[in-house]
mmCIF file of C-alpha atoms in Angstrom:
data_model
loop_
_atom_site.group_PDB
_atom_site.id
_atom_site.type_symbol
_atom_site.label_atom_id
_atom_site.label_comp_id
_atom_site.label_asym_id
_atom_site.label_seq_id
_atom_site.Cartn_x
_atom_site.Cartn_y
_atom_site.Cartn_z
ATOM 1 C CA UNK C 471 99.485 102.178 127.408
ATOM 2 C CA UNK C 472 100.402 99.032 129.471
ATOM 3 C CA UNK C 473 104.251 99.486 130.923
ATOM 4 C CA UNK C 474 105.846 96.518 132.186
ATOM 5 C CA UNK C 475 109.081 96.750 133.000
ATOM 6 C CA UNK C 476 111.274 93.560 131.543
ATOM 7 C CA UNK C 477 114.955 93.261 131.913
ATOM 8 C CA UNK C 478 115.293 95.368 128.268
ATOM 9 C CA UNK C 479 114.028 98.684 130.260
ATOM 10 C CA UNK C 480 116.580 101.461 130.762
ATOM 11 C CA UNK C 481 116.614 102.952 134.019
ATOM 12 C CA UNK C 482 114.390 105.597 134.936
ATOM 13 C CA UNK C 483 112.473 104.757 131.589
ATOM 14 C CA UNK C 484 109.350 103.908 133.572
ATOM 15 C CA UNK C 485 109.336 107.159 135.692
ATOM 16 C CA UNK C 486 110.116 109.232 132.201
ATOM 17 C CA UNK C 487 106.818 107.543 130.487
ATOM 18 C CA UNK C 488 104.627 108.489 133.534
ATOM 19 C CA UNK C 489 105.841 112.179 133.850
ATOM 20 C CA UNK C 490 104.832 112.345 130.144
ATOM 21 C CA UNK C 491 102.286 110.884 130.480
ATOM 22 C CA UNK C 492 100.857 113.582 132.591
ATOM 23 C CA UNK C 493 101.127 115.627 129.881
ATOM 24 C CA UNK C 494 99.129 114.204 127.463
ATOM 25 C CA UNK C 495 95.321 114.120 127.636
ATOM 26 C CA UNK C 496 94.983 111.712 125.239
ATOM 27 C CA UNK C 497 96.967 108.537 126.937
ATOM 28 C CA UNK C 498 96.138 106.480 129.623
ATOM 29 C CA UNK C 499 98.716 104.861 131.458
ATOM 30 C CA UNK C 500 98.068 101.323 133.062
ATOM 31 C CA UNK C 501 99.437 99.158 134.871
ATOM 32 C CA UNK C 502 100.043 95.446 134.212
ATOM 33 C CA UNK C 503 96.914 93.524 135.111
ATOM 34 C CA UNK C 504 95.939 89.655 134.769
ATOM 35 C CA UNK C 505 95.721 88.088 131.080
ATOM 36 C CA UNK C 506 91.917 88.365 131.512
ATOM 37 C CA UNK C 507 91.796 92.365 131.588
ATOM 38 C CA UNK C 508 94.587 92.815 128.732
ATOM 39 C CA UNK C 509 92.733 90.874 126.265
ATOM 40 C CA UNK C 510 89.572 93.309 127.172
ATOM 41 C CA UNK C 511 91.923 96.026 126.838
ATOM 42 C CA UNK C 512 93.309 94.942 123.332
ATOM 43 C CA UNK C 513 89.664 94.206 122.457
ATOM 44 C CA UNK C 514 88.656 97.747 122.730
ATOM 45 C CA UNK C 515 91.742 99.412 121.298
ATOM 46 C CA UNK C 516 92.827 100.935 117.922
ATOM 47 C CA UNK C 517 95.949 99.511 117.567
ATOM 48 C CA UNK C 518 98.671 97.650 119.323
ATOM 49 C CA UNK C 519 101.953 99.027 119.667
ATOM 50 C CA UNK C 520 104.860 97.190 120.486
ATOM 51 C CA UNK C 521 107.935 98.926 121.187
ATOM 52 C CA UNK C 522 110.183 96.036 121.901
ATOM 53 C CA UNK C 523 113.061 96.573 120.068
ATOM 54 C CA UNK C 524 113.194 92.430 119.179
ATOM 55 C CA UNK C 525 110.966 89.798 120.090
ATOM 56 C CA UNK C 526 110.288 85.989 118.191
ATOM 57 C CA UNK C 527 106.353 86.503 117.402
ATOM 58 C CA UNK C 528 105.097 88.561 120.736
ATOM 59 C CA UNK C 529 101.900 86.721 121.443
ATOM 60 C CA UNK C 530 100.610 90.315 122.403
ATOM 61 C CA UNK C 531 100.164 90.195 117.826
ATOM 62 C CA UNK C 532 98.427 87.000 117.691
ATOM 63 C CA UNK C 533 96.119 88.605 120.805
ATOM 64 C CA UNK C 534 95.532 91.535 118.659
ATOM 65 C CA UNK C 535 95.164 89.787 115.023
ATOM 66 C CA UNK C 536 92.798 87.327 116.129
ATOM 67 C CA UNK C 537 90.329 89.845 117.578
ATOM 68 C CA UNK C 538 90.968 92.286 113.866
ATOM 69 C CA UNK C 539 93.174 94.504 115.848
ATOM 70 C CA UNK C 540 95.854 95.988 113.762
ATOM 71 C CA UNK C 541 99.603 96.407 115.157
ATOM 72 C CA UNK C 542 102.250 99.153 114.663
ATOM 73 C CA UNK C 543 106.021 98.757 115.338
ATOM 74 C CA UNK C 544 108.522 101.159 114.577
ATOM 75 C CA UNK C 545 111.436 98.966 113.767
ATOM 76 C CA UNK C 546 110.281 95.308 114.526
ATOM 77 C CA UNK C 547 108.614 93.080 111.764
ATOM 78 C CA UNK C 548 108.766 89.142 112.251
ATOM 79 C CA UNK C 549 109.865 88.114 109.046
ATOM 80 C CA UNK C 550 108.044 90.596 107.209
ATOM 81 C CA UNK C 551 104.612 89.602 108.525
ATOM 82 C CA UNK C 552 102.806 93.323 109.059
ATOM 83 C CA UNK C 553 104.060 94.847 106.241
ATOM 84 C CA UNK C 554 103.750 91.780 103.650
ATOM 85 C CA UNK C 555 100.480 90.722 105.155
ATOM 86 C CA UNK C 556 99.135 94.282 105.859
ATOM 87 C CA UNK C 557 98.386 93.553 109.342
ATOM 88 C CA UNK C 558 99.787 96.983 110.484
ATOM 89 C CA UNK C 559 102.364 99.602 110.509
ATOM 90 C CA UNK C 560 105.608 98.153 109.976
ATOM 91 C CA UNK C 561 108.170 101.565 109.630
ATOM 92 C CA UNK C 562 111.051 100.267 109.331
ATOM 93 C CA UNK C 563 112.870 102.987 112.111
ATOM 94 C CA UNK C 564 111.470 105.756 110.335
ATOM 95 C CA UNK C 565 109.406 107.720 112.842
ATOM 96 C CA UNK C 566 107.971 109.710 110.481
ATOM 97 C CA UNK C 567 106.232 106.990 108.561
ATOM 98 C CA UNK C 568 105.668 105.398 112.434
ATOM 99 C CA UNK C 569 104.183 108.426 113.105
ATOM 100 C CA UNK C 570 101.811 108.790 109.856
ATOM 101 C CA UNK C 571 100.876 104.859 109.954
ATOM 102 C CA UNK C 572 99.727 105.245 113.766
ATOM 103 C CA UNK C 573 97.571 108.110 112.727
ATOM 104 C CA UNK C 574 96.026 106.385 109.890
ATOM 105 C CA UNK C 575 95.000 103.621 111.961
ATOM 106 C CA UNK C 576 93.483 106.379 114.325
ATOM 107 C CA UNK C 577 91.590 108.339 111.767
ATOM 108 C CA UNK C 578 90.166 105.667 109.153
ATOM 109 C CA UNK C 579 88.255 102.803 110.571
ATOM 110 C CA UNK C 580 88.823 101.327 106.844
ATOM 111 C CA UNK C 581 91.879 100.970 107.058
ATOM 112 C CA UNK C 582 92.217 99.711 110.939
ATOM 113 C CA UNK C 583 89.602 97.121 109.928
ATOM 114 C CA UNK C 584 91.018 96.024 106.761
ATOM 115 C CA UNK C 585 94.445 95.839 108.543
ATOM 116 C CA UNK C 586 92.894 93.738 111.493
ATOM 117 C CA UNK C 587 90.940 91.467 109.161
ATOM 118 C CA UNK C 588 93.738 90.760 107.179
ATOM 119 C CA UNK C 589 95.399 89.895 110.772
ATOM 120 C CA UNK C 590 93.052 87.544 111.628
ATOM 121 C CA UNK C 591 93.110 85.935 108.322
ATOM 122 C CA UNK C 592 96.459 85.151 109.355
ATOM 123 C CA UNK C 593 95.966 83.778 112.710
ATOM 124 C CA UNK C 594 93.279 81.458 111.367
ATOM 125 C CA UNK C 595 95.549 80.156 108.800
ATOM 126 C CA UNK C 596 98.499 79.620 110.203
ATOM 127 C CA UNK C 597 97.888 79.556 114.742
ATOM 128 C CA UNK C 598 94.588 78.515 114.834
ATOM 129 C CA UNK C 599 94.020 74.372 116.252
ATOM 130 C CA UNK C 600 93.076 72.959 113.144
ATOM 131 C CA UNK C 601 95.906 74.917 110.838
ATOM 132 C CA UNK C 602 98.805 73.630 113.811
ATOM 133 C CA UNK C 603 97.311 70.137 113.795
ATOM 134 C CA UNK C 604 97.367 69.473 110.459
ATOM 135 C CA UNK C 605 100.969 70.234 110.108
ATOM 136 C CA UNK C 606 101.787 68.150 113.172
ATOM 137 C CA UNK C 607 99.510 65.435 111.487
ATOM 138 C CA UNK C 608 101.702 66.042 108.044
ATOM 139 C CA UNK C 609 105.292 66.215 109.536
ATOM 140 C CA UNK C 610 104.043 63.223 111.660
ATOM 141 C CA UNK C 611 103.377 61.018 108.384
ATOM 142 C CA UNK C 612 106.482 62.175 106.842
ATOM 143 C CA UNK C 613 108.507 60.959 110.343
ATOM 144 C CA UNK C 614 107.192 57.438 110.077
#
């Protein structure tokens, strides 16, 4: 887990999330580091998880998709995109299925890699150079 603390951080949420994090042998707390590192991070992990409570599209999913990294929110879904797309976990505030989904992704590679594919699907279609420029290239005609 990566904690950065942003102006949406209650107090004395940081502290609280390393003195659990003692606790359990099976997290790693780190601290922010440059772009460079993060990606190598996300490239080796199981999942993201974003625990934003809002965002527009967090680049941190487009980082993840585009290297067939699935993502997990519990109550944030741009416009659908994880659940409809099956890019991820999607729970809609229910911890329980939050809980279940993050385990899943954990425990069958099939599923993490059909989730991540299916993520980078999207990316390619829609934020990759040659998707974007043909839309500019499109709404450009249509302006003239």
């Amino acid at each position: 887990m990566v904690c950065v603390e942003t102006s949406e951080t209650p107090e004395g949420m940081l502290s609280a999330i390393r003195e659990g994090a003692d606790q359990l042998p099976n997290l790693d707390l780190l601290e922010p580091r440059p772009r460079a590192e993060l990606l190598e991070v996300i490239e080796r992990s199981h999942a993201i998880v974003l625990t934003s409570e809002f965002e527009g599209m967090p680049n941190v999913f487009l980082e993840a998709w585009i290297r067939g990294i699935p993502v997990a929110t519990l109550g944030f879904d741009p416009d659908g995109l994880i659940a409809g797309g099956g890019m991820g976990i999607a729970a809609e505030e229910d911890f329980e299925v939050f809980v279940s989904g993050v385990l899943e992704l954990w425990e069958r590679p099939d599923t993490r890699e059909r989730m991540g594919a299916s993520g980078r699907d999207y990316v390619v279609s829609e934020h990759a150079p040659d998707a974007v420029a043909g839309r500019w290239f499109n709404l450009l005609g249509e302006l003239r």
